[in-house]
Short mmCIF file of N, CA and C in Angstrom, two decimals:
data_model
loop_
_atom_site.label_atom_id
_atom_site.label_comp_id
_atom_site.label_asym_id
_atom_site.label_seq_id
_atom_site.Cartn_x
_atom_site.Cartn_y
_atom_site.Cartn_z
N MET A 1 124.65 69.50 42.75
CA MET A 1 124.14 68.10 42.55
C MET A 1 125.47 67.18 43.07
N LYS A 2 126.78 67.78 42.84
CA LYS A 2 127.75 66.81 42.82
C LYS A 2 128.32 66.58 44.31
N LYS A 3 127.88 67.84 45.33
CA LYS A 3 127.78 68.04 46.63
C LYS A 3 126.86 67.30 47.61
N ARG A 4 125.69 66.95 47.02
CA ARG A 4 125.12 65.98 47.69
C ARG A 4 125.10 64.93 47.57
N PHE A 5 126.34 64.20 46.47
CA PHE A 5 126.40 63.05 46.87
C PHE A 5 127.22 62.29 47.96
N LEU A 6 127.38 63.50 48.88
CA LEU A 6 128.47 63.31 49.78
C LEU A 6 127.55 62.95 51.19
N TYR A 7 126.13 62.81 50.66
CA TYR A 7 125.26 62.95 52.05
C TYR A 7 124.58 61.26 51.84
N LEU A 8 125.42 60.73 50.89
CA LEU A 8 125.15 59.02 50.70
C LEU A 8 126.68 58.25 51.49
N ILE A 9 127.60 59.26 51.75
CA ILE A 9 128.48 58.35 52.31
C ILE A 9 128.22 57.67 53.59
N LEU A 10 127.46 58.24 54.68
CA LEU A 10 127.66 57.82 56.13
C LEU A 10 126.45 56.56 55.81
N PRO A 11 124.96 56.82 55.04
CA PRO A 11 123.99 55.65 55.09
C PRO A 11 124.54 54.63 54.14
N ILE A 12 125.75 54.56 53.16
CA ILE A 12 126.26 53.34 52.85
C ILE A 12 127.15 52.96 54.05
N THR A 13 128.15 53.53 54.66
CA THR A 13 128.69 53.14 55.39
C THR A 13 127.71 52.03 56.51
N THR A 14 126.80 52.97 57.01
CA THR A 14 126.02 52.40 57.97
C THR A 14 125.49 50.98 57.35
N LEU A 15 124.87 51.01 56.18
CA LEU A 15 124.48 49.74 55.47
C LEU A 15 125.30 48.49 55.50
N ILE A 16 126.77 48.91 55.18
CA ILE A 16 127.92 48.22 55.20
C ILE A 16 128.21 47.40 56.35
N LEU A 17 128.24 48.39 57.83
CA LEU A 17 128.28 48.00 58.74
C LEU A 17 126.71 47.28 59.52
N GLU A 18 126.06 47.28 58.68
CA GLU A 18 124.54 46.35 58.94
C GLU A 18 125.02 45.03 58.53
N ILE A 19 125.18 45.23 57.38
CA ILE A 19 125.60 43.79 56.85
C ILE A 19 126.52 43.00 57.60
N LEU A 20 127.98 43.67 58.32
CA LEU A 20 128.79 42.56 58.81
C LEU A 20 128.02 41.45 60.29
N PRO A 21 128.33 40.71 59.88
CA PRO A 21 128.13 39.76 61.23
C PRO A 21 128.25 39.62 62.72
N TYR A 22 128.43 41.12 63.16
CA TYR A 22 128.70 41.34 64.24
C TYR A 22 128.00 42.41 65.20
N GLY A 23 126.80 42.99 64.85
CA GLY A 23 125.92 44.15 65.13
C GLY A 23 124.68 43.04 66.21
N ALA A 24 123.98 42.67 65.59
CA ALA A 24 123.14 42.32 66.66
C ALA A 24 123.36 40.88 67.43
N VAL A 25 123.26 40.90 68.67
CA VAL A 25 123.48 40.15 69.76
C VAL A 25 122.47 39.16 69.99
N CYS A 26 122.46 37.90 70.35
CA CYS A 26 121.47 37.02 71.06
C CYS A 26 122.21 36.50 72.42
N ASN A 27 121.98 36.32 73.30
CA ASN A 27 122.46 35.47 74.42
C ASN A 27 121.69 33.97 74.86
N PHE A 28 122.28 33.24 74.55
CA PHE A 28 121.93 31.73 74.59
C PHE A 28 121.86 31.20 76.00
N ALA A 29 120.58 30.56 76.59
CA ALA A 29 121.57 30.30 77.83
C ALA A 29 121.97 28.89 77.56
N ARG A 30 123.27 28.49 78.59
CA ARG A 30 123.58 27.16 78.55
C ARG A 30 123.41 26.16 80.11
N PRO A 31 123.47 25.31 79.53
CA PRO A 31 123.07 24.08 81.37
C PRO A 31 124.44 24.59 82.19
N GLU A 32 125.55 24.54 81.93
CA GLU A 32 126.62 25.02 82.49
C GLU A 32 126.52 26.31 83.26
N GLY A 33 125.48 27.32 82.80
CA GLY A 33 125.60 28.77 83.77
C GLY A 33 125.87 29.85 83.26
N GLU A 34 126.90 30.17 82.27
CA GLU A 34 127.71 31.17 81.52
C GLU A 34 126.78 30.95 80.23
N PRO A 35 125.96 32.10 79.55
CA PRO A 35 125.18 32.38 78.60
C PRO A 35 126.45 32.41 77.61
N TRP A 36 125.88 31.97 76.53
CA TRP A 36 126.60 31.63 75.13
C TRP A 36 126.22 32.98 74.02
N ARG A 37 126.80 34.43 73.69
CA ARG A 37 126.64 34.86 73.12
C ARG A 37 127.05 34.95 71.53
N LYS A 38 125.96 35.29 70.41
CA LYS A 38 126.11 34.81 69.10
C LYS A 38 125.93 36.64 68.86
N THR A 39 126.60 36.61 67.92
CA THR A 39 126.24 37.89 66.92
C THR A 39 125.62 37.64 65.40
N TYR A 40 124.68 38.43 65.11
CA TYR A 40 124.40 38.68 63.66
C TYR A 40 124.53 39.79 63.02
N SER A 41 123.93 39.85 61.65
CA SER A 41 123.90 40.79 60.85
C SER A 41 122.82 41.35 61.32
N TYR A 42 122.46 42.39 61.28
CA TYR A 42 121.09 43.29 61.11
C TYR A 42 120.11 42.88 60.49
N PHE A 43 120.13 42.26 59.22
CA PHE A 43 119.41 41.70 58.45
C PHE A 43 119.17 40.50 58.80
N ASN A 44 119.92 39.85 59.42
CA ASN A 44 119.27 38.29 59.87
C ASN A 44 118.46 38.81 60.94
N LEU A 45 117.19 37.18 60.46
CA LEU A 45 116.07 37.42 61.10
C LEU A 45 115.93 36.77 62.35
N THR A 46 117.07 35.59 62.63
CA THR A 46 117.68 34.82 63.66
C THR A 46 117.03 35.99 65.06
N PRO A 47 117.72 37.29 65.42
CA PRO A 47 117.84 38.20 66.53
C PRO A 47 116.09 38.55 66.90
N PHE A 48 115.19 38.54 65.12
CA PHE A 48 114.42 39.03 65.19
C PHE A 48 113.15 37.91 65.82
N GLY A 49 113.67 36.78 65.39
CA GLY A 49 112.65 35.52 66.01
C GLY A 49 112.93 35.15 67.02
N TYR A 50 114.03 35.77 67.75
CA TYR A 50 114.09 35.79 69.46
C TYR A 50 113.52 37.15 70.24
N ALA A 51 112.84 38.06 69.72
CA ALA A 51 112.22 38.72 70.54
C ALA A 51 113.22 40.13 70.37
N ASN A 52 114.62 40.09 69.38
CA ASN A 52 115.21 41.12 69.11
C ASN A 52 114.60 42.17 68.13
N PHE A 53 113.89 43.11 68.01
CA PHE A 53 113.72 43.23 66.82
C PHE A 53 114.16 44.64 66.03
N ALA A 54 114.39 45.36 67.63
CA ALA A 54 115.37 46.79 67.03
C ALA A 54 116.90 46.48 65.83
N PRO A 55 117.33 45.44 65.55
CA PRO A 55 118.47 45.79 64.32
C PRO A 55 117.67 45.35 63.60
N PHE A 56 116.85 44.23 62.90
CA PHE A 56 116.59 44.36 61.85
C PHE A 56 115.44 45.98 61.23
N LEU A 57 114.86 46.09 62.53
CA LEU A 57 113.94 47.50 62.02
C LEU A 57 114.93 48.64 61.73
N THR A 58 115.87 48.89 62.63
CA THR A 58 116.97 49.52 61.92
C THR A 58 117.68 49.77 60.81
N ALA A 59 117.85 48.55 60.18
CA ALA A 59 118.10 48.47 59.02
C ALA A 59 116.87 48.29 58.06
N LEU A 60 116.17 48.25 58.46
CA LEU A 60 114.88 48.86 57.67
C LEU A 60 115.01 50.26 57.15
N ALA A 61 115.38 50.86 58.68
CA ALA A 61 114.86 52.33 58.38
C ALA A 61 115.89 52.92 57.06
N THR A 62 117.23 52.65 57.53
CA THR A 62 117.87 52.79 56.91
C THR A 62 118.22 52.59 55.26
N CYS A 63 118.04 51.42 55.34
CA CYS A 63 117.43 51.04 53.69
C CYS A 63 116.76 52.31 53.14
N VAL A 64 115.30 52.59 53.71
CA VAL A 64 114.51 53.96 53.30
C VAL A 64 115.32 55.23 53.31
N ILE A 65 116.24 55.38 54.58
CA ILE A 65 116.89 56.64 54.52
C ILE A 65 117.74 56.42 53.19
N PHE A 66 118.45 55.57 52.81
CA PHE A 66 119.64 55.19 51.65
C PHE A 66 118.16 55.62 50.49
N ILE A 67 117.26 55.14 50.26
CA ILE A 67 116.19 55.82 48.69
C ILE A 67 115.91 57.12 49.14
N LEU A 68 115.29 57.63 50.38
CA LEU A 68 114.83 59.04 50.36
C LEU A 68 116.49 59.73 50.10
N LEU A 69 117.24 59.60 50.10
CA LEU A 69 118.42 60.47 49.93
C LEU A 69 118.86 60.23 48.58
N LEU A 70 118.33 59.59 48.08
CA LEU A 70 118.32 58.95 46.47
C LEU A 70 117.94 60.09 46.01
N VAL A 71 116.46 59.99 45.92
CA VAL A 71 115.35 60.71 45.56
C VAL A 71 115.44 62.04 46.20
N TYR A 72 116.21 62.67 46.91
CA TYR A 72 116.14 63.80 47.23
C TYR A 72 117.36 64.69 46.34
N LEU A 73 118.20 63.52 46.37
CA LEU A 73 119.60 64.21 45.19
C LEU A 73 119.11 64.35 44.08
N PHE A 74 118.02 63.78 43.40
CA PHE A 74 117.65 64.52 41.95
C PHE A 74 116.47 65.19 42.02
N THR A 75 115.56 65.16 43.15
CA THR A 75 114.48 66.01 43.15
C THR A 75 114.93 67.47 44.02
N ASP A 76 115.56 67.58 44.67
CA ASP A 76 115.56 68.51 45.59
C ASP A 76 114.55 69.24 46.54
N LYS A 77 113.26 68.28 46.97
CA LYS A 77 112.61 68.68 47.73
C LYS A 77 112.68 69.06 48.63
N PRO A 78 112.60 69.74 49.18
CA PRO A 78 112.50 70.12 51.04
C PRO A 78 112.14 68.94 52.13
N ARG A 79 110.70 68.72 51.52
CA ARG A 79 109.73 67.98 52.19
C ARG A 79 110.62 66.16 51.98
N ILE A 80 111.15 65.76 51.24
CA ILE A 80 112.03 64.69 51.02
C ILE A 80 112.65 64.66 52.47
N LEU A 81 113.39 65.68 52.38
CA LEU A 81 115.30 66.05 53.27
C LEU A 81 113.85 65.73 54.72
N SER A 82 112.98 66.55 55.11
CA SER A 82 112.47 66.55 56.16
C SER A 82 111.96 65.25 56.58
N LEU A 83 111.54 64.21 55.57
CA LEU A 83 111.09 62.90 55.73
C LEU A 83 112.21 62.30 56.28
N THR A 84 113.31 62.42 55.68
CA THR A 84 114.45 61.87 55.83
C THR A 84 114.92 61.68 57.04
N LYS A 85 115.05 62.82 57.94
CA LYS A 85 115.31 63.26 59.20
C LYS A 85 114.56 62.63 60.34
N VAL A 86 112.93 62.44 60.01
CA VAL A 86 112.23 61.86 60.73
C VAL A 86 112.96 60.33 60.67
N PHE A 87 112.81 59.88 59.35
CA PHE A 87 113.75 58.46 59.54
C PHE A 87 114.94 58.30 60.38
N LEU A 88 115.54 59.64 60.32
CA LEU A 88 117.05 59.33 61.11
C LEU A 88 116.28 59.37 62.55
N CYS A 89 115.65 60.22 62.99
CA CYS A 89 115.42 59.96 64.68
C CYS A 89 115.14 58.51 64.77
N ILE A 90 113.93 58.15 63.81
CA ILE A 90 113.73 56.66 64.43
C ILE A 90 114.23 55.69 64.40
N GLY A 91 115.09 55.88 63.32
CA GLY A 91 116.20 54.46 63.45
C GLY A 91 117.13 55.05 64.31
N ALA A 92 117.75 56.04 64.75
CA ALA A 92 118.80 56.17 65.69
C ALA A 92 117.97 55.68 67.09
N ALA A 93 116.94 55.57 67.46
CA ALA A 93 115.93 55.82 68.68
C ALA A 93 115.66 54.15 68.69
N VAL A 94 115.42 53.41 67.75
CA VAL A 94 115.37 52.11 67.44
C VAL A 94 116.64 51.41 67.86
N SER A 95 117.50 51.71 67.18
CA SER A 95 118.92 51.31 67.32
C SER A 95 119.31 51.15 68.84
N LEU A 96 119.24 51.74 69.58
CA LEU A 96 119.38 51.83 70.86
C LEU A 96 118.52 50.80 72.01
N CYS A 97 117.51 50.50 71.09
CA CYS A 97 116.33 49.87 72.51
C CYS A 97 117.16 48.43 72.73
N PRO A 98 118.04 47.61 71.80
CA PRO A 98 118.41 46.50 72.69
C PRO A 98 119.05 47.14 73.72
N LEU A 99 119.39 48.08 74.62
CA LEU A 99 120.02 48.50 75.91
C LEU A 99 119.10 48.15 76.83
N LEU A 100 117.79 47.99 76.16
CA LEU A 100 116.41 48.01 76.95
C LEU A 100 116.27 46.71 78.26
N TYR A 101 117.25 45.68 76.99
CA TYR A 101 117.13 44.28 77.55
C TYR A 101 118.55 44.04 78.38
N GLY A 102 119.52 45.49 78.22
CA GLY A 102 120.83 45.55 78.94
C GLY A 102 122.22 45.80 77.94
N ILE A 103 123.21 45.64 78.89
CA ILE A 103 124.02 46.03 77.99
C ILE A 103 124.92 45.26 77.28
N LYS A 104 124.52 43.25 77.76
CA LYS A 104 125.26 42.09 77.18
C LYS A 104 124.73 41.95 75.66
N PHE A 105 123.48 42.59 75.34
CA PHE A 105 122.64 42.53 73.75
C PHE A 105 123.31 43.70 73.21
N PHE A 106 123.47 44.57 73.55
CA PHE A 106 124.58 45.58 72.82
C PHE A 106 126.19 45.51 72.05
N SER A 107 126.44 45.57 70.85
CA SER A 107 127.63 45.29 70.59
C SER A 107 128.11 46.95 70.35
N VAL A 108 129.64 46.66 70.19
CA VAL A 108 130.33 48.01 69.96
C VAL A 108 130.20 48.64 68.60
N LEU A 109 129.61 47.23 67.74
CA LEU A 109 129.52 47.74 66.05
C LEU A 109 127.95 48.28 66.00
N GLY A 110 126.82 48.09 67.07
CA GLY A 110 125.61 48.65 66.93
C GLY A 110 125.73 49.94 67.50
N ALA A 111 127.12 50.23 68.61
CA ALA A 111 127.09 52.07 68.95
C ALA A 111 127.23 52.42 68.05
N VAL A 112 128.06 51.88 67.30
CA VAL A 112 129.07 52.82 65.67
C VAL A 112 127.98 53.12 65.09
N ILE A 113 126.82 51.89 64.82
CA ILE A 113 125.91 52.11 63.81
C ILE A 113 125.09 53.23 64.23
N THR A 114 124.45 53.54 65.58
CA THR A 114 123.96 54.52 66.59
C THR A 114 124.77 56.14 65.97
N ALA A 115 125.74 55.55 65.89
CA ALA A 115 126.98 57.06 65.76
C ALA A 115 126.59 57.62 64.51
N SER A 116 126.41 56.34 63.39
CA SER A 116 126.93 57.16 61.96
C SER A 116 125.33 57.44 61.67
N LEU A 117 124.16 57.05 62.33
CA LEU A 117 122.82 57.35 61.96
C LEU A 117 122.81 58.91 62.32
N ILE A 118 122.98 59.28 63.85
CA ILE A 118 122.88 60.51 64.75
C ILE A 118 124.01 61.41 63.58
N ALA A 119 125.36 61.35 63.30
CA ALA A 119 125.45 61.73 62.67
C ALA A 119 125.48 62.35 61.20
N GLU A 120 124.55 61.36 60.59
CA GLU A 120 123.63 61.80 59.23
C GLU A 120 122.55 62.59 59.92
N LEU A 121 122.32 62.75 60.60
CA LEU A 121 121.16 63.30 60.97
C LEU A 121 121.65 64.54 61.24
N VAL A 122 122.52 64.94 62.22
CA VAL A 122 123.39 65.91 62.40
C VAL A 122 123.77 66.72 61.24
N LEU A 123 124.47 66.55 59.96
CA LEU A 123 124.85 66.77 58.84
C LEU A 123 123.50 67.62 58.23
N LEU A 124 122.55 66.93 57.98
CA LEU A 124 121.10 67.08 57.59
C LEU A 124 120.31 68.28 58.23
N LEU A 125 120.81 67.97 59.08
CA LEU A 125 120.07 69.18 60.41
C LEU A 125 120.79 70.55 59.76
N ILE A 126 122.19 70.56 59.37
CA ILE A 126 123.10 71.23 59.22
C ILE A 126 122.48 72.25 57.95
N VAL A 127 122.47 71.56 56.85
CA VAL A 127 122.46 71.55 55.79
C VAL A 127 121.06 72.15 55.73
N SER A 128 120.10 71.64 56.27
CA SER A 128 118.83 72.45 55.75
C SER A 128 118.88 73.93 57.06
N LYS A 129 119.57 73.60 57.72
CA LYS A 129 119.66 75.44 58.19
C LYS A 129 120.37 76.19 57.45
N GLN A 130 121.36 75.82 56.84
CA GLN A 130 122.20 76.67 56.11
C GLN A 130 121.36 76.76 54.77
N SER A 131 120.59 76.28 54.16
CA SER A 131 119.85 76.32 52.86
C SER A 131 118.83 76.88 53.54
N LYS A 132 118.51 77.52 54.50
CA LYS A 132 116.80 78.25 54.58
C LYS A 132 117.93 79.43 54.75
N THR A 133 119.00 79.94 54.89
CA THR A 133 119.60 81.25 55.21
C THR A 133 119.71 81.69 53.99
#
């Protein structure tokens, strides 16, 4: 049980990174020509209102992942662990969606958040593979 609390380190880190106001990017047009780049928290609805849905959906997925891992810590049901892995795949894929608009809509913090979600997925895949053997 104590060892499984370590599974929460990456989701907590990811949530902290998503709260920082440097992850979600909006580029606003200026009359002078050069766009104005403004960054927001993943939980801020301003990018969502400007059709950048991915950061907010990634933040919601991370919250669901955190809750599922908490439930898994106390129940030890493999079904919950597999559901968590599905949400991690979805969260990692959605967190890369701002790249569809272009590299200007993606931030370094967004890349770190994506890497954190992928690292948690790899950790859970290794753990589930070891528990089956």
